[in-house]
mmCIF file of N, CA and C in Angstrom:
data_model
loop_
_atom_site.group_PDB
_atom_site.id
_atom_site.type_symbol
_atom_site.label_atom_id
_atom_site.label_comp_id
_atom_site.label_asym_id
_atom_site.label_seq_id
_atom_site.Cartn_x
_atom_site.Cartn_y
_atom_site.Cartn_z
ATOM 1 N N UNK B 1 77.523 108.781 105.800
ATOM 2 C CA UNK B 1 76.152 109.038 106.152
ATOM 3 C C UNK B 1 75.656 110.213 105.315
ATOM 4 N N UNK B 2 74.583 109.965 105.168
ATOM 5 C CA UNK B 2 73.644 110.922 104.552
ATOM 6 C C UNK B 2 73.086 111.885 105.056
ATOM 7 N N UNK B 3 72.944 113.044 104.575
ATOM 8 C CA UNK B 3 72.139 113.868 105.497
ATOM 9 C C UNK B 3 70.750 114.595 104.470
ATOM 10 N N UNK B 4 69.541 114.119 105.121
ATOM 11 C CA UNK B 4 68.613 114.755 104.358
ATOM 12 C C UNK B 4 67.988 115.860 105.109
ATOM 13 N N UNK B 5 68.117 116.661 103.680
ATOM 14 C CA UNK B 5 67.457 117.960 103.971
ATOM 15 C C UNK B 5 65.821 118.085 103.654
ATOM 16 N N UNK B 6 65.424 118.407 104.145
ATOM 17 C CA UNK B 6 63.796 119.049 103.593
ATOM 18 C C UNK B 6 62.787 119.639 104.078
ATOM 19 N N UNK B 7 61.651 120.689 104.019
ATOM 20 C CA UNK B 7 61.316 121.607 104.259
ATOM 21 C C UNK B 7 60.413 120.919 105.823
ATOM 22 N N UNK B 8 60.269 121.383 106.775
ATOM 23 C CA UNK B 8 59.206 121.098 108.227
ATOM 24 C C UNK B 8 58.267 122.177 108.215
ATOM 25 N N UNK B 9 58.832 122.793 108.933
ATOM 26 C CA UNK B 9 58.122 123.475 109.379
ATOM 27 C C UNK B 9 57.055 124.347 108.849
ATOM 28 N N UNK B 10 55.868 124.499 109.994
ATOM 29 C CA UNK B 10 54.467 125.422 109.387
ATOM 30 C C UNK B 10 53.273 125.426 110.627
ATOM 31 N N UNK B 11 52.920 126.541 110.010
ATOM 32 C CA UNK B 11 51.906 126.980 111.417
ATOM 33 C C UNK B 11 50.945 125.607 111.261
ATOM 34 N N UNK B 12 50.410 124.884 110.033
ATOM 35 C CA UNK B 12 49.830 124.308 109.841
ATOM 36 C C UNK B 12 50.080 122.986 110.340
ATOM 37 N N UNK B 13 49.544 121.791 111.261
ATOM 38 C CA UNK B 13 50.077 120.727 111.856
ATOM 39 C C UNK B 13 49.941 119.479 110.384
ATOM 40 N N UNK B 14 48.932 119.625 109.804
ATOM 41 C CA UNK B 14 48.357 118.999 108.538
ATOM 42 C C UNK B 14 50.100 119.344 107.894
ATOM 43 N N UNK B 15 50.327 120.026 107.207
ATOM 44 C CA UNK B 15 51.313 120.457 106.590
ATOM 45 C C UNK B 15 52.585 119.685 106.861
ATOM 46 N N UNK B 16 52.987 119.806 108.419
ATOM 47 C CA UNK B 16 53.702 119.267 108.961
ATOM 48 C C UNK B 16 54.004 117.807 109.094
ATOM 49 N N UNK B 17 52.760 117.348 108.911
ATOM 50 C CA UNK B 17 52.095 115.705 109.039
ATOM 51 C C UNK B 17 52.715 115.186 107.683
ATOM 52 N N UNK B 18 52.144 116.048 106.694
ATOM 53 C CA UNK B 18 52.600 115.749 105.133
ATOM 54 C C UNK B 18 53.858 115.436 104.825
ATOM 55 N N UNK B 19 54.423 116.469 105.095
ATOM 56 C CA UNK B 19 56.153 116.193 105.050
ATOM 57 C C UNK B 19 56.722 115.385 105.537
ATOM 58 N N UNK B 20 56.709 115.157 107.027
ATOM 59 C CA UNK B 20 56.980 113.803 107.597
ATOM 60 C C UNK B 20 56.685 112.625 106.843
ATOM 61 N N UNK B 21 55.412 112.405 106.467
ATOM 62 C CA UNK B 21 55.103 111.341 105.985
ATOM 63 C C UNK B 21 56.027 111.450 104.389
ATOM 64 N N UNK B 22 56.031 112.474 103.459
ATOM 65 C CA UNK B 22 57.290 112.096 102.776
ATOM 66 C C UNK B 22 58.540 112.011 102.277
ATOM 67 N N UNK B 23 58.889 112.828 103.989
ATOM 68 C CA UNK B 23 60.460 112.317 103.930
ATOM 69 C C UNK B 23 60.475 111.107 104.389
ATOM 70 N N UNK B 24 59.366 109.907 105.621
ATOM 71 C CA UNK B 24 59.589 109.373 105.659
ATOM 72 C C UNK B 24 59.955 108.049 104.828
ATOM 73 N N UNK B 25 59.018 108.649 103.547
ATOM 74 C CA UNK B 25 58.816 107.205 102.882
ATOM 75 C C UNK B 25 60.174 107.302 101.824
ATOM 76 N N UNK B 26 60.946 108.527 101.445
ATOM 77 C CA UNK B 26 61.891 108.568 100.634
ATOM 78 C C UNK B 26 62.700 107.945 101.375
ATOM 79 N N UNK B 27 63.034 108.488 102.805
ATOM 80 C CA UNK B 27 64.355 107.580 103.714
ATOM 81 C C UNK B 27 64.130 106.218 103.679
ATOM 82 N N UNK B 28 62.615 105.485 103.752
ATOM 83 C CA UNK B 28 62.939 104.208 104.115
ATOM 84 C C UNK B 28 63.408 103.879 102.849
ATOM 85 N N UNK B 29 62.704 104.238 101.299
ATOM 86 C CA UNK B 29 63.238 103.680 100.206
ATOM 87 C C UNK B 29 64.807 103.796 100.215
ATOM 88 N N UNK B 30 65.514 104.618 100.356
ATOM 89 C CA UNK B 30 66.975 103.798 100.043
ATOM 90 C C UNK B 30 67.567 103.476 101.069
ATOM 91 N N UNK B 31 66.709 103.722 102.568
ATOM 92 C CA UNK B 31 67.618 102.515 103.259
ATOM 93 C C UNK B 31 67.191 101.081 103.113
ATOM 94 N N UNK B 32 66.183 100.778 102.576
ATOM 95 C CA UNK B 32 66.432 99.261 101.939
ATOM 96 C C UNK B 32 67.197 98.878 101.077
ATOM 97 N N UNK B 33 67.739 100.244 100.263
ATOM 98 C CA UNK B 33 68.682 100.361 99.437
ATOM 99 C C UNK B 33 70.140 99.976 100.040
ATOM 100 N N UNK B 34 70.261 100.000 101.456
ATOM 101 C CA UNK B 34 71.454 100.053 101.839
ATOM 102 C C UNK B 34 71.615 101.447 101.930
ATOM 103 N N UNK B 35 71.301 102.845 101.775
ATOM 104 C CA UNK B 35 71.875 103.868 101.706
ATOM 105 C C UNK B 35 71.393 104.391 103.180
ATOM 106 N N UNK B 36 72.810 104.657 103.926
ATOM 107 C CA UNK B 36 72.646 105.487 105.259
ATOM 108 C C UNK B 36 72.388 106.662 105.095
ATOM 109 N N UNK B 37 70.818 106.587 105.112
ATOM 110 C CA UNK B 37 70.553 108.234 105.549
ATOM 111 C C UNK B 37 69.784 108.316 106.567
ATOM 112 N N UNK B 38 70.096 110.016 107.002
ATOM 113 C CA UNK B 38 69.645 110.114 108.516
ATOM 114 C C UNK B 38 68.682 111.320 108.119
ATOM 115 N N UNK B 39 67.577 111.590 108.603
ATOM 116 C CA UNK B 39 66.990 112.343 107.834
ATOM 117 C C UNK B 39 66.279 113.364 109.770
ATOM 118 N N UNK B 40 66.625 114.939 109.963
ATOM 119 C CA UNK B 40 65.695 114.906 111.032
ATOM 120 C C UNK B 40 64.941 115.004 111.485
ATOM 121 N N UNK B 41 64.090 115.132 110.055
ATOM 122 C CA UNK B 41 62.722 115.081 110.487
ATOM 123 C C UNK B 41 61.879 114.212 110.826
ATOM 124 N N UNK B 42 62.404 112.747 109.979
ATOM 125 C CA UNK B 42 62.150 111.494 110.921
ATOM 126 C C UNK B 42 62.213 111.130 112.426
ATOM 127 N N UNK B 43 63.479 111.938 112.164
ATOM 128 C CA UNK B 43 63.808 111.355 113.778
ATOM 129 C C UNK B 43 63.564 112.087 114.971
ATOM 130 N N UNK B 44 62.899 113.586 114.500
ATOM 131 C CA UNK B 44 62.167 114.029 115.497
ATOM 132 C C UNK B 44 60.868 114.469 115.456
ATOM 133 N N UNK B 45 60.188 114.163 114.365
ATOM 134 C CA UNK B 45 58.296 114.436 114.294
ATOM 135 C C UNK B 45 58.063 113.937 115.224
ATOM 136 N N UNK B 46 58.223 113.029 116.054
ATOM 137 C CA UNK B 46 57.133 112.238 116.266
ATOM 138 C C UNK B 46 57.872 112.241 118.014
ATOM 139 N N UNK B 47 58.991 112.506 118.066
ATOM 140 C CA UNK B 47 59.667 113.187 119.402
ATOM 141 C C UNK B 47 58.789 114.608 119.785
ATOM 142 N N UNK B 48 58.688 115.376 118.532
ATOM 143 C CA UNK B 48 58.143 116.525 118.632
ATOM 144 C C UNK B 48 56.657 116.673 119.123
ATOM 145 N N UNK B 49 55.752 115.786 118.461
ATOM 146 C CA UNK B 49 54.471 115.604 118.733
ATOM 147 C C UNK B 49 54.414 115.347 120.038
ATOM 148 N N UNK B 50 55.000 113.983 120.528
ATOM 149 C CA UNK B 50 54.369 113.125 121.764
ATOM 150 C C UNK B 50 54.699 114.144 122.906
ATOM 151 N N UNK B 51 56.182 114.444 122.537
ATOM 152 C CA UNK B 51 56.884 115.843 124.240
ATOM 153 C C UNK B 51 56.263 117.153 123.774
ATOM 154 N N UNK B 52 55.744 117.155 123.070
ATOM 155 C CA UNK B 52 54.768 118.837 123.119
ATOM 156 C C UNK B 52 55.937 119.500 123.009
ATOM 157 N N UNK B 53 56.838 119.304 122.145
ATOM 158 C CA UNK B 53 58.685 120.473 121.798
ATOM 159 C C UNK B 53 58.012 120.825 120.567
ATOM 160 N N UNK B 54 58.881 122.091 120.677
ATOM 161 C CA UNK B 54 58.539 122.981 119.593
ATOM 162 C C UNK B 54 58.969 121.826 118.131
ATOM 163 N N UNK B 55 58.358 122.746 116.958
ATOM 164 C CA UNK B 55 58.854 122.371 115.623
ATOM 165 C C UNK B 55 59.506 123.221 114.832
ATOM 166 N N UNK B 56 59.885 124.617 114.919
ATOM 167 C CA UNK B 56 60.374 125.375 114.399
ATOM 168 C C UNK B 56 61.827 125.340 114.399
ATOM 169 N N UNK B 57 62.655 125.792 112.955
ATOM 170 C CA UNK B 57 64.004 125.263 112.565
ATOM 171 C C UNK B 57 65.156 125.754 114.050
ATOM 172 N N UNK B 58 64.841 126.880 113.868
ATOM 173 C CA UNK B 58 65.808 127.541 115.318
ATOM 174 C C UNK B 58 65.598 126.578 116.819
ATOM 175 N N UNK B 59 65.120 125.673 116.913
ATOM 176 C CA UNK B 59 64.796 124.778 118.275
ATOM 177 C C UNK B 59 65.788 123.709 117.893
ATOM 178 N N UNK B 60 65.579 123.346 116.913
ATOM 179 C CA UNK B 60 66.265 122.262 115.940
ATOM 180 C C UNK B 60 67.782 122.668 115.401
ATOM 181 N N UNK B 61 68.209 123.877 115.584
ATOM 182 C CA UNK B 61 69.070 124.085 114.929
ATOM 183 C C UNK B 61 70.405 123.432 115.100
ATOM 184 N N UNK B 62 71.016 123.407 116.505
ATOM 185 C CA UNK B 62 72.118 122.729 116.900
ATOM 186 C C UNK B 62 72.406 121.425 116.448
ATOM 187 N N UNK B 63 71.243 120.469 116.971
ATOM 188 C CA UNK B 63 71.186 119.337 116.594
ATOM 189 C C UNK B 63 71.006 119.206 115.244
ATOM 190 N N UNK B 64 70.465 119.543 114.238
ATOM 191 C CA UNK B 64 70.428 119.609 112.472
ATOM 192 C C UNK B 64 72.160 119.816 112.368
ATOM 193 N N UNK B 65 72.447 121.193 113.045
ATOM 194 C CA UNK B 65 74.333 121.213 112.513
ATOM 195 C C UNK B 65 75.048 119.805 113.042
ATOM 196 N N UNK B 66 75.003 119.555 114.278
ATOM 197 C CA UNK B 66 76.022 118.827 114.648
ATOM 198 C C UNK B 66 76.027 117.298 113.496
ATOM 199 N N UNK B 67 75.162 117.086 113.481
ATOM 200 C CA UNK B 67 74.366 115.636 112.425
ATOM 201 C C UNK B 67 74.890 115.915 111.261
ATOM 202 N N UNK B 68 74.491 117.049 110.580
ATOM 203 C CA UNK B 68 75.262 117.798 109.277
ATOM 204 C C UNK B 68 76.715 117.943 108.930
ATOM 205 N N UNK B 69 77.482 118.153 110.372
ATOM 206 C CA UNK B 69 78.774 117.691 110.362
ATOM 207 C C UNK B 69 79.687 117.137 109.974
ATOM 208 N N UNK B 70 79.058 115.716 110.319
ATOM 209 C CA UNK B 70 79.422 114.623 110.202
ATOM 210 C C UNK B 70 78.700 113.691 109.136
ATOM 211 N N UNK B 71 78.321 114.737 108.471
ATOM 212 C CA UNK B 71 77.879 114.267 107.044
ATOM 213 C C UNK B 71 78.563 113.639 105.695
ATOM 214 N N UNK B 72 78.921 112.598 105.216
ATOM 215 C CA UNK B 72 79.771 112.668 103.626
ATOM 216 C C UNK B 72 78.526 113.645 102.446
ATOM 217 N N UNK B 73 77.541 113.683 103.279
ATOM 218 C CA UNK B 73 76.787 114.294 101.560
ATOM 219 C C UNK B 73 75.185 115.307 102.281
ATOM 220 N N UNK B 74 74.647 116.002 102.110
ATOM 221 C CA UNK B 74 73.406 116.629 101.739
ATOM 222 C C UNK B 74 72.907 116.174 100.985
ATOM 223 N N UNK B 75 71.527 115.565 100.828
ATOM 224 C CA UNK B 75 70.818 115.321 99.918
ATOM 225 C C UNK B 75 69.179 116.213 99.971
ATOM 226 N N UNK B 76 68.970 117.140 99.099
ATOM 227 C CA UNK B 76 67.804 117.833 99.734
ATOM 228 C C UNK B 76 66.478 117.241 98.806
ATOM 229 N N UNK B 77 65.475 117.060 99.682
ATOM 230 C CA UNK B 77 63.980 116.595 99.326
ATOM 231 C C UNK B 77 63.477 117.835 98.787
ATOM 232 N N UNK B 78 63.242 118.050 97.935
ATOM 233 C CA UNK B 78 62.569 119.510 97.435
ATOM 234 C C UNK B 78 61.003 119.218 97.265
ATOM 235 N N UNK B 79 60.493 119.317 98.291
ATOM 236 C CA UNK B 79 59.073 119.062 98.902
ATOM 237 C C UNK B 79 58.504 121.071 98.604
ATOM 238 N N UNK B 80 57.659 121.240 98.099
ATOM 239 C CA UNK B 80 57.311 121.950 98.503
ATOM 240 C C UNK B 80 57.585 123.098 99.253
ATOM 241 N N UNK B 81 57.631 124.416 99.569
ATOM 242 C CA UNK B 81 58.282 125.254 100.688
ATOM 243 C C UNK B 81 59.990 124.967 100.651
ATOM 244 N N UNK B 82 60.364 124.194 99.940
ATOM 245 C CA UNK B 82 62.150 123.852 100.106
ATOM 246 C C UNK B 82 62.800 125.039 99.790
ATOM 247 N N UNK B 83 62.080 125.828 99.412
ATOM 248 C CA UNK B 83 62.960 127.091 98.546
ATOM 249 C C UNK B 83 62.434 128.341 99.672
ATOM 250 N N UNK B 84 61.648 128.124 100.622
ATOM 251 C CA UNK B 84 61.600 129.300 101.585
ATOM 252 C C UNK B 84 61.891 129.147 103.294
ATOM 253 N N UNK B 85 61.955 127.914 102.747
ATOM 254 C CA UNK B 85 62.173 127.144 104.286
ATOM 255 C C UNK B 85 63.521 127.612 104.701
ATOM 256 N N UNK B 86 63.514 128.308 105.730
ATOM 257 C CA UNK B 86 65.032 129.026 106.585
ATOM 258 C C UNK B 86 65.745 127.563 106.673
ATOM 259 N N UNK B 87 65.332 126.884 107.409
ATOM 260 C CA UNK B 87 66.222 125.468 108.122
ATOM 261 C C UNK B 87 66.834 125.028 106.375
ATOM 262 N N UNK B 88 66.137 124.858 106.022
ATOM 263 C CA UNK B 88 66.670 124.360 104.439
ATOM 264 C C UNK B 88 67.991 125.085 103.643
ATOM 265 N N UNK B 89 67.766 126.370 103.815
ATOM 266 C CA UNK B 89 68.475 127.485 103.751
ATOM 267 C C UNK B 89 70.004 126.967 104.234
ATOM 268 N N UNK B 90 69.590 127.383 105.891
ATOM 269 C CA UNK B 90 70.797 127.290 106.541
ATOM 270 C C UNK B 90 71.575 125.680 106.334
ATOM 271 N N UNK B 91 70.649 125.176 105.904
ATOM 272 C CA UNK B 91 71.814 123.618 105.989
ATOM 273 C C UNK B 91 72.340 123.421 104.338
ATOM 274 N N UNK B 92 71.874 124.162 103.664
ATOM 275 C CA UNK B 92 72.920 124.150 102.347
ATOM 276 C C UNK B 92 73.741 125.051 102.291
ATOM 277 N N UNK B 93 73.724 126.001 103.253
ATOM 278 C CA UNK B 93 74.755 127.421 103.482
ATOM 279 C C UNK B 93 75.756 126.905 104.633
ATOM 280 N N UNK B 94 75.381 125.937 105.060
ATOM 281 C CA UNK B 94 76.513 125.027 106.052
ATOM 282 C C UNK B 94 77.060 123.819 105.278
ATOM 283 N N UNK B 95 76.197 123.454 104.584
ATOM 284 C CA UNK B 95 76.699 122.565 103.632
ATOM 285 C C UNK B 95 78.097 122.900 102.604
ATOM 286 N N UNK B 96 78.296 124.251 102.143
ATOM 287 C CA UNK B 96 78.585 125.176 100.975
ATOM 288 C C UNK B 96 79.776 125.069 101.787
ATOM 289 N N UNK B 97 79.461 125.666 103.196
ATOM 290 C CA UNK B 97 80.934 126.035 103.666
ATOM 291 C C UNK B 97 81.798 125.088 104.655
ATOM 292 N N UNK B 98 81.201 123.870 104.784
ATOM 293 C CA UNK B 98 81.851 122.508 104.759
ATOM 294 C C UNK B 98 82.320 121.724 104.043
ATOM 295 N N UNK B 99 82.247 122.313 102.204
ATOM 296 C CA UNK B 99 82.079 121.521 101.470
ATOM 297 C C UNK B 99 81.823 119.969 101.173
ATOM 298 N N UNK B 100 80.420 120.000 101.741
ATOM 299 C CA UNK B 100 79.745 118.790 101.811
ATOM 300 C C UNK B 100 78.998 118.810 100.804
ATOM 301 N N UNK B 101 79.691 117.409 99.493
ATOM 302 C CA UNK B 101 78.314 117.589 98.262
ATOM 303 C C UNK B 101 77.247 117.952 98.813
ATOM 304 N N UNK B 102 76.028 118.410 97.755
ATOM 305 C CA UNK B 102 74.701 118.347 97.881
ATOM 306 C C UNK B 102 74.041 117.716 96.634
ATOM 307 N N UNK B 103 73.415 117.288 96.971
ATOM 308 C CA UNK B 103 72.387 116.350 95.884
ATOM 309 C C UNK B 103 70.964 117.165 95.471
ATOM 310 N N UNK B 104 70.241 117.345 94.679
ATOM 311 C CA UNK B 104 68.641 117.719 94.940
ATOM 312 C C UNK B 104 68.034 116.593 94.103
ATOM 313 N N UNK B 105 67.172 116.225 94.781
ATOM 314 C CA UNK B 105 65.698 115.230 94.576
ATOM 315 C C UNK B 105 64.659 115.725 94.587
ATOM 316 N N UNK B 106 63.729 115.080 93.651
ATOM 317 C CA UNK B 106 62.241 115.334 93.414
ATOM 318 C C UNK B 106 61.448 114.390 94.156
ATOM 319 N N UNK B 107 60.104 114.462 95.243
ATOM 320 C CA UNK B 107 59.701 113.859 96.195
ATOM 321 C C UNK B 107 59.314 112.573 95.427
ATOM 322 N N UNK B 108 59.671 112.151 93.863
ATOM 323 C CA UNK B 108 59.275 110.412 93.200
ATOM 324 C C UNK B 108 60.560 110.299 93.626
ATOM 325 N N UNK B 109 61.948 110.479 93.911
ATOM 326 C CA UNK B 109 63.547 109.774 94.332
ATOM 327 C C UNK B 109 63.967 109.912 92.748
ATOM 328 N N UNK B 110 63.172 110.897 92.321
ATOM 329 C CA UNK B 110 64.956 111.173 91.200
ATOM 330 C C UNK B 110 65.581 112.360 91.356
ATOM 331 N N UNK B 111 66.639 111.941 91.323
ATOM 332 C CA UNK B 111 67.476 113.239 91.506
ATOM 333 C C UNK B 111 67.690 114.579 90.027
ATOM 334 N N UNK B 112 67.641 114.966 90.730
ATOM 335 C CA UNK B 112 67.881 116.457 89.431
ATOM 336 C C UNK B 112 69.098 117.006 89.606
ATOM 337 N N UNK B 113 69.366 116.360 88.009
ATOM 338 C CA UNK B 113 70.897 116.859 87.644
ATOM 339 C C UNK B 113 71.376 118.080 86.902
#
């Protein structure tokens, strides 16, 4: 399994909206690919919105590690904010010391080598 990384959070809900929408569309592209990735911002925007739960990385944090875990790989979306984003931070600094590859991608799905 895959684990995608990429920037959420922001005071801004617009902002927030954005990102979702393109991590979502990178995850669906390679899981038509066949590629298992689990991405959590997919899988909780929209948990987050409807239950009125926070969005900030520290709410999220447990659940981002435990998922990360049990990761074969990191793959990070470098959206924007990827380079100040704490949550982003901490899951390649958990990544590092799990030694769980990491990948980086550009939000078109190429990776930068």
């Amino acid at each position: 399994m895959i684990y995608l990384a990429s920037p959420y959070s922001s005071q801004d809900q617009d902002v927030r909206f954005s990102r979702f929408q393109q991590v979502r569309e990178f995850a669906a592209e390679f899981l038509m690919r066949k590629v298992h990735i689990f991405s959590p911002i997919v899988y909780a925007h929209e948990m987050a919105e409807v239950h009125d739960l926070p969005t900030d990385a520290l709410t999220w944090s447990s659940f981002n590690i435990s998922m990360l875990r049990r990761a074969d790989a990191l793959w990070l979306l470098q959206l924007d904010g990827w380079v100040d984003s704490l949550g982003v931070q901490h899951e390649l600094a958990l990544a590092q010391a799990c030694k769980i590859p990491v990948h980086y991608y550009l939000p078109n799905g190429t990776e930068v080598l």
